[in-house]
C-alpha cells in the first residue's frame, strides 16, 4: 500500500519469467489474456457475456466438460453475463476453493488514450490496455490455470471453483457476484475465496528496469460503500428579495457539518495487525505511533499523529465525504431545491442505517433530509486471519520475493468480496501481482501492468492454489 511503501526497505524479487523468452504455457496464457483485454466489457457498449463465452470455449478446448461450466446472465441484462467453472477434487470432505475475479472494466474513451484501450500493447516492459491490471490480469490467470490443470491432468484434493463476473466497476448495475450469492449459492459454495485486492507495490522504477518491490499485502477485509442523498427544499421566490432561509445556504451549512463529522476510531484483527507490522517497518514518527496505537487504542497522542496520514486515518473509522451537489433553477430566483451526494466508506460491521443516523445527527437540521441512495449495500464482514489461509501466502512470498515484507491490510475501497462475505464465504485479496505508486492508470488513462508482474504473479498464484488443494 502506498502509505508504507515509501518508508519500507526495498528488496529485490526472485527470478521471474522473462517476457523475451516465454515458456510454452506462457504463450498460451498470453493469448488468453490478449483476447480478454481486447474484448470490450464496458457497461456502456461492451459485453461481459461475450468474454465469458470466449473463456468457456477455451476451457472446453482444454478438456473441461460442458457439465462443469455454467454460463449465466439474466434477460434484463443480456450483456452482463459471467461464467462459473468447477474443477473437481478427489476429497469428499474438503470444501472447495473459490477463485473470484471480475471481467468488466471502467469506461475508456479512445480519444483520451495514447493507445487504443481495447488493444493489448507491450511496450517498455509493460502491458497496456483497459483491464490489463484491473481485473483481467487475475481473471486471465484463473481461467488459464484451470485450462492448464486440465491439460496436465492435475488432480487436486480440494475442488476448485472459478467465478468470473460482471458489474463490479459500476455501482447500481447488474452485479454477477451478488446475483450468484443470492441465486446460485451452492454453485459457488466454498471454504474460502481468493480475489483481487492484495498485491505488491514497487519503488516506481519498474522491476524489469532494476527497481525494487517494497511490500506485498494480503487484503483481509474491506469497507462497504454507501451513498446518501441530502435534500433541502424551499418555497423559493424572487432573487431581488432574499431571505435567510435559503436552500443553498442550508445545504452549505449541512455539508460543513458532514466535513467535520469524525466517526469513532476502531480496530479489528486485520487493522491491528497491519498497524503493528507495518509500523515496525517505518522509521518515522508515524510508524512509532502506529505501533503504539495498536498496542493501546486509547493512546490519544498516538492517534493524533496517525490521523495526519489520510489513508491511515481512513483505515481506523467510517468516513463520509460530499462528492456531488445540484441546486437552483434560475439565475434570478431563490433556490427551491438543493441535493447533494455524500459517499461513505463504512468500517466492517457498520450498517447504512446507523451511518445515516450519524449524518443526520451531525447536521441537526430537520429541514435537511438524509436518505440512503439505492442500491443498499451489504454490511462488510472482515474474514479471520486464518493461519491455514495466510500461512501459505507468506511462505510462498518468502520464496518468490525474499526480503520483501508481507502484511495483512484492509481495503478502504470495496470489491465483489463483499458479496461473498455476506453469505459466509471468507474472501482474501491474494498477493503475487504488483503495481507502481502512481496506480498504473487503473480507472484512469493508459492503464498498464508490468509484464514481469503478470508472469511472476501467475506463477505465484498457481503455486498458491496448489498449496491449498494438494
XYZ file of C-alpha atoms in Angstrom:
470
model
C 0.000 0.000 0.000
C 1.288 3.430 -0.907
C 1.403 4.792 2.629
C 4.018 2.332 3.822
C 5.789 1.664 0.538
C 7.916 4.797 0.638
C 9.194 4.008 4.109
C 9.750 0.267 3.807
C 13.098 -1.230 2.938
C 13.093 -2.038 -0.758
C 14.203 -5.526 -1.703
C 14.841 -7.484 -4.868
C 12.403 -10.149 -6.000
C 13.208 -13.652 -7.121
C 13.812 -14.658 -10.701
C 10.563 -14.107 -12.610
C 9.820 -15.314 -16.094
C 11.173 -13.136 -18.860
C 8.848 -11.692 -21.475
C 11.628 -12.216 -24.053
C 11.757 -15.985 -23.560
C 8.271 -17.248 -22.818
C 7.636 -20.833 -21.840
C 5.064 -22.677 -23.986
C 2.476 -22.424 -21.198
C 3.071 -18.671 -21.018
C 2.499 -18.332 -24.754
C -0.926 -19.935 -24.326
C -1.656 -17.714 -21.337
C -0.674 -14.577 -23.223
C -3.113 -15.487 -25.984
C -5.984 -15.828 -23.499
C -5.017 -12.622 -21.721
C -4.801 -10.717 -25.014
C -8.224 -11.940 -26.118
C -9.758 -10.947 -22.793
C -8.216 -7.453 -22.749
C -9.245 -6.862 -26.356
C -12.864 -7.799 -25.654
C -14.724 -4.621 -24.707
C -16.574 -5.204 -21.423
C -17.574 -1.619 -20.580
C -21.042 -1.139 -19.095
C -21.988 1.221 -21.945
C -21.275 -0.700 -25.143
C -19.278 -3.764 -24.111
C -20.259 -7.359 -23.426
C -19.122 -9.447 -20.476
C -21.306 -12.214 -21.906
C -19.086 -12.387 -24.986
C -15.939 -12.525 -22.842
C -17.418 -15.297 -20.686
C -18.343 -17.313 -23.774
C -14.798 -16.968 -25.137
C -13.378 -18.252 -21.863
C -15.829 -21.167 -21.901
C -14.623 -22.079 -25.388
C -11.025 -22.189 -24.193
C -11.915 -24.278 -21.151
C -13.771 -26.812 -23.293
C -10.825 -26.952 -25.699
C -8.597 -27.780 -22.729
C -10.768 -30.783 -21.891
C -13.075 -29.399 -19.216
C -16.530 -30.867 -19.939
C -19.534 -28.657 -20.550
C -21.177 -30.159 -17.463
C -18.575 -28.371 -15.319
C -19.100 -24.983 -16.989
C -22.029 -22.652 -16.256
C -22.618 -19.541 -18.323
C -25.163 -17.212 -16.749
C -26.984 -13.955 -17.455
C -30.451 -12.508 -16.863
C -32.912 -11.308 -19.516
C -32.820 -7.726 -18.237
C -29.033 -7.577 -18.663
C -28.108 -9.935 -21.515
C -24.617 -8.459 -21.981
C -23.642 -8.639 -18.304
C -23.174 -12.387 -18.124
C -20.455 -14.370 -16.420
C -19.064 -17.859 -16.033
C -18.593 -20.396 -13.268
C -16.320 -23.395 -13.850
C -15.721 -26.304 -11.493
C -12.578 -28.444 -11.438
C -13.381 -31.438 -9.215
C -11.091 -32.586 -6.433
C -10.648 -36.100 -5.110
C -11.655 -35.378 -1.488
C -15.281 -35.538 -0.402
C -14.516 -33.921 2.955
C -12.610 -30.797 1.915
C -14.783 -27.834 0.950
C -13.932 -26.152 -2.374
C -11.696 -23.172 -3.031
C -13.307 -20.327 -4.993
C -11.296 -18.189 -7.423
C -13.109 -14.885 -7.971
C -12.452 -12.063 -10.449
C -14.463 -9.513 -12.403
C -14.241 -9.160 -16.165
C -15.981 -5.797 -16.584
C -13.900 -2.643 -16.860
C -14.223 1.098 -16.283
C -15.296 3.020 -19.390
C -12.338 4.109 -21.548
C -12.691 6.889 -24.142
C -10.414 6.250 -27.119
C -9.764 9.949 -27.808
C -8.303 10.397 -24.320
C -5.878 7.476 -24.531
C -2.450 7.379 -26.159
C -3.200 3.847 -27.389
C -6.421 2.052 -28.276
C -7.690 0.946 -24.826
C -9.047 -2.295 -26.278
C -5.845 -3.451 -27.914
C -3.069 -5.096 -25.948
C 0.259 -3.307 -26.353
C 3.566 -4.462 -24.904
C 5.976 -1.558 -24.556
C 8.929 -0.784 -22.300
C 8.276 -3.743 -20.029
C 4.535 -3.091 -19.578
C 1.276 -4.389 -20.992
C -1.128 -1.534 -21.823
C -4.894 -1.771 -22.206
C -8.121 -1.195 -20.280
C -8.401 -4.002 -17.753
C -4.794 -5.093 -18.267
C -4.449 -4.777 -14.496
C -7.981 -4.349 -13.089
C -9.088 -7.087 -13.154
C -8.474 -9.015 -16.350
C -4.980 -9.908 -15.176
C -6.428 -12.041 -12.364
C -9.366 -13.269 -14.445
C -6.993 -14.487 -17.159
C -4.746 -16.142 -14.583
C -7.659 -18.072 -13.040
C -9.087 -19.177 -16.401
C -5.694 -20.169 -17.780
C -4.942 -22.049 -14.555
C -7.995 -24.292 -14.876
C -7.256 -24.931 -18.545
C -3.651 -25.810 -17.731
C -4.657 -28.085 -14.843
C -6.949 -29.944 -17.222
C -4.268 -30.367 -19.885
C -1.769 -31.528 -17.266
C -4.335 -33.860 -15.646
C -3.642 -32.256 -12.293
C -5.634 -33.942 -9.535
C -6.276 -31.653 -6.582
C -7.707 -32.992 -3.359
C -9.838 -29.871 -2.907
C -12.339 -28.932 -5.633
C -11.514 -25.650 -7.360
C -14.289 -23.305 -8.457
C -13.880 -20.208 -10.607
C -16.393 -17.352 -10.884
C -15.717 -14.564 -13.386
C -18.422 -11.929 -13.146
C -19.605 -8.564 -14.434
C -20.728 -5.379 -12.696
C -18.021 -4.757 -10.111
C -16.973 -1.444 -11.628
C -20.399 0.204 -11.883
C -22.471 0.946 -8.793
C -26.134 0.215 -9.458
C -25.503 -2.052 -12.449
C -26.263 -5.777 -12.523
C -23.607 -7.430 -10.384
C -22.837 -11.037 -11.212
C -21.155 -11.835 -7.914
C -24.127 -10.521 -5.965
C -26.527 -12.427 -8.224
C -24.637 -15.693 -7.730
C -24.581 -15.196 -3.968
C -28.381 -14.728 -3.938
C -29.469 -17.137 -6.660
C -26.765 -19.809 -7.122
C -25.233 -20.007 -3.664
C -24.467 -23.744 -3.903
C -22.740 -23.273 -7.252
C -20.094 -21.060 -5.654
C -20.092 -22.555 -2.143
C -16.529 -22.716 -0.832
C -14.343 -22.879 2.271
C -12.844 -19.540 1.251
C -12.188 -17.443 -1.839
C -9.215 -15.710 -3.453
C -9.913 -12.359 -5.070
C -8.317 -9.076 -6.137
C -7.281 -6.500 -3.553
C -3.927 -7.824 -2.386
C -0.600 -7.431 -4.151
C 2.638 -5.547 -4.102
C 3.957 -2.082 -4.760
C 7.274 -1.044 -6.265
C 9.509 1.956 -5.828
C 8.098 3.275 -9.109
C 11.157 2.449 -11.215
C 9.910 -0.805 -12.712
C 11.268 -4.133 -11.519
C 12.340 -5.108 -15.032
C 14.357 -1.857 -15.183
C 16.150 -2.503 -11.901
C 13.539 -1.136 -9.491
C 12.567 -2.822 -6.268
C 9.443 -4.313 -4.756
C 8.603 -2.573 -1.480
C 5.824 -4.686 0.012
C 3.266 -7.401 -0.616
C -0.125 -7.117 1.049
C -2.889 -9.613 1.768
C -6.300 -7.994 1.719
C -8.233 -9.269 4.722
C -11.468 -7.321 4.812
C -12.701 -4.123 3.251
C -15.008 -1.236 3.873
C -18.525 -1.125 2.449
C -19.502 1.631 0.024
C -22.769 3.521 0.517
C -24.122 6.765 -0.935
C -26.570 9.052 0.855
C -28.735 11.793 -0.668
C -29.137 15.061 1.246
C -32.086 17.229 0.204
C -33.259 20.732 1.145
C -36.461 22.224 -0.279
C -37.755 25.796 -0.040
C -40.669 27.828 -1.479
C -38.154 29.958 -3.370
C -39.063 33.401 -4.661
C -37.617 36.420 -6.442
C -33.870 36.940 -6.012
C -34.424 40.675 -5.540
C -35.957 39.947 -2.128
C -33.573 37.483 -0.425
C -34.305 35.826 2.926
C -32.036 33.983 5.315
C -33.839 30.663 4.827
C -32.144 29.732 1.565
C -31.822 26.118 0.398
C -28.262 26.663 -0.833
C -27.152 28.179 2.458
C -28.818 25.391 4.445
C -27.138 22.764 2.322
C -23.827 24.571 2.678
C -24.194 24.519 6.462
C -25.152 20.837 6.365
C -22.146 19.857 4.262
C -19.848 21.753 6.598
C -21.204 19.548 9.399
C -20.502 16.449 7.279
C -16.976 17.720 6.698
C -16.434 17.957 10.446
C -18.108 14.634 11.257
C -15.479 12.331 12.804
C -16.570 8.751 13.349
C -15.057 6.944 16.343
C -11.785 5.083 15.910
C -11.941 1.290 15.878
C -9.675 -1.675 15.218
C -10.327 -5.178 14.011
C -7.849 -8.052 13.876
C -6.646 -7.081 10.393
C -6.062 -3.398 11.030
C -4.460 -4.038 14.404
C -2.006 -6.486 12.795
C -1.393 -4.067 9.936
C -0.614 -1.145 12.244
C 1.708 -3.286 14.381
C 3.600 -4.918 11.492
C 3.675 -2.011 9.015
C 4.525 0.430 11.793
C 7.648 -1.546 12.677
C 8.806 -1.277 9.068
C 8.632 2.502 9.136
C 11.350 4.569 10.713
C 9.459 7.770 11.421
C 7.068 9.294 13.931
C 4.025 7.853 12.184
C 5.482 4.338 12.323
C 6.104 4.636 16.055
C 2.585 5.981 16.562
C 1.105 3.082 14.572
C 2.815 0.550 16.837
C 1.783 2.453 19.974
C -1.838 2.731 18.855
C -2.046 -0.972 18.001
C -0.806 -1.757 21.497
C -3.068 0.797 23.198
C -6.073 2.097 21.210
C -6.737 4.626 23.987
C -3.466 6.436 23.241
C -4.850 9.760 22.005
C -1.417 11.223 21.303
C -0.540 8.318 19.011
C -3.943 8.569 17.323
C -3.391 12.268 16.632
C -0.080 11.515 14.902
C -1.573 8.660 12.854
C -4.521 10.833 11.796
C -2.170 13.177 9.939
C -1.944 10.468 7.250
C -5.201 10.400 5.276
C -5.010 6.697 4.431
C -4.256 5.594 7.982
C -6.996 7.912 9.264
C -9.447 6.198 6.909
C -8.353 2.715 7.967
C -9.432 3.431 11.532
C -13.036 4.524 11.040
C -16.031 5.063 8.814
C -15.560 8.125 6.608
C -18.085 10.262 4.724
C -17.430 12.952 2.136
C -19.533 15.178 -0.121
C -18.968 14.240 -3.767
C -21.724 15.918 -5.815
C -24.154 18.845 -5.436
C -27.042 20.145 -7.541
C -29.408 23.029 -6.866
C -31.307 26.052 -8.030
C -33.419 26.500 -11.133
C -32.771 30.046 -12.377
C -30.123 32.746 -12.127
C -32.648 35.276 -10.841
C -34.624 33.106 -8.416
C -34.182 31.834 -4.889
C -33.387 28.103 -4.940
C -36.330 25.779 -4.425
C -34.373 22.551 -4.122
C -30.776 21.524 -3.490
C -29.460 17.981 -3.349
C -26.029 16.628 -2.522
C -24.429 13.191 -2.563
C -22.430 12.061 0.429
C -20.282 8.992 -0.148
C -19.428 6.885 2.898
C -16.954 4.050 3.319
C -18.191 2.086 6.282
C -15.897 0.156 8.608
C -16.649 -3.594 8.622
C -19.709 -4.309 10.744
C -21.142 -0.801 10.474
C -24.564 -0.518 8.809
C -26.025 2.011 6.363
C -28.831 2.783 8.829
C -26.520 3.749 11.683
C -24.335 5.763 9.307
C -27.443 7.580 8.060
C -28.391 8.369 11.661
C -24.907 9.687 12.417
C -25.028 12.046 9.424
C -28.488 13.321 10.374
C -27.415 13.853 13.998
C -24.331 15.788 12.922
C -26.363 18.067 10.635
C -29.070 18.528 13.301
C -31.439 20.323 10.942
C -34.878 18.789 10.263
C -35.077 20.760 7.016
C -32.266 18.595 5.608
C -33.398 15.071 4.783
C -30.821 12.274 4.691
C -31.774 9.221 2.625
C -29.928 6.051 1.685
C -29.336 6.167 -2.039
C -30.107 2.851 -3.788
C -28.749 0.303 -4.119
C -28.476 -0.624 -0.457
C -25.040 -2.162 0.069
C -24.342 -5.227 2.138
C -22.674 -4.915 5.534
C -18.930 -5.508 5.275
C -17.683 -8.556 7.176
C -13.956 -8.989 7.777
C -12.688 -12.573 7.353
C -10.480 -14.094 10.037
C -6.684 -14.020 9.932
C -6.786 -17.772 9.386
C -3.269 -19.319 9.519
C -4.401 -22.018 7.077
C -5.023 -19.262 4.508
C -2.397 -16.683 5.456
C 0.416 -19.186 6.101
C 0.844 -20.439 2.506
C 0.704 -16.855 1.199
C 3.555 -15.820 3.482
C 5.620 -18.946 2.808
C 5.388 -18.519 -0.959
C 6.039 -14.797 -0.696
C 9.298 -15.531 1.133
C 10.324 -17.786 -1.758
C 9.214 -15.546 -4.616
C 10.008 -12.182 -3.019
C 12.814 -12.751 -0.490
C 13.263 -9.876 1.931
C 10.025 -8.160 0.940
C 7.611 -7.568 3.864
C 4.171 -9.147 3.544
C 1.427 -7.688 5.733
C -2.349 -8.090 6.127
C -4.287 -4.998 5.109
C -7.872 -3.798 4.966
C -9.026 -2.023 1.826
C -10.655 1.378 2.202
C -12.444 0.695 -1.081
C -14.697 -2.227 -1.949
C -14.621 -5.340 -4.158
C -17.018 -8.153 -5.006
C -15.611 -9.931 -1.980
C -18.308 -8.070 -0.018
C -20.982 -10.285 -1.555
C -19.094 -13.484 -0.808
C -18.514 -12.447 2.796
C -22.199 -11.633 3.181
C -23.135 -15.262 2.503
C -20.407 -16.779 4.643
C -17.520 -17.294 2.206
C -14.354 -15.688 3.695
C -12.610 -13.837 0.874
C -8.970 -12.769 0.720
C -7.166 -10.466 -1.693
C -4.206 -12.556 -2.786
C -0.659 -11.180 -3.126
C 1.594 -12.018 -6.067
C 0.974 -9.352 -8.695
C 2.325 -5.844 -8.121
C 1.894 -2.267 -9.284
C 3.587 1.105 -9.093
C 2.939 4.001 -6.660
C 1.168 6.032 -9.360
C -1.620 3.444 -9.646
C -0.723 2.267 -13.168
C -3.631 4.160 -14.735
C -6.221 1.886 -13.101
C -9.653 3.550 -13.563
C -7.786 6.287 -15.435
C -5.856 6.745 -18.658
C -3.392 4.347 -20.279
C -3.850 1.506 -17.771
C -0.883 -0.811 -17.580
C 0.736 -3.699 -15.706
C 4.371 -4.667 -15.681
C 4.977 -7.736 -17.857
C 7.177 -9.249 -15.172
C 4.413 -8.711 -12.602
C 1.881 -10.579 -14.710
C 4.050 -13.630 -15.385
C 5.580 -13.824 -11.918
C 2.209 -13.250 -10.267
C 0.733 -16.014 -12.403
C 3.379 -18.471 -11.210
C 2.922 -17.371 -7.589
C -0.859 -17.759 -7.735
C -0.573 -21.158 -9.410
C 1.668 -22.407 -6.626
C -0.655 -20.847 -4.053
C -3.733 -22.628 -5.430
C -1.803 -25.901 -5.478
C -0.752 -25.347 -1.862
C -4.410 -25.054 -0.860
C -5.612 -28.001 -2.931
C -2.893 -30.643 -2.756
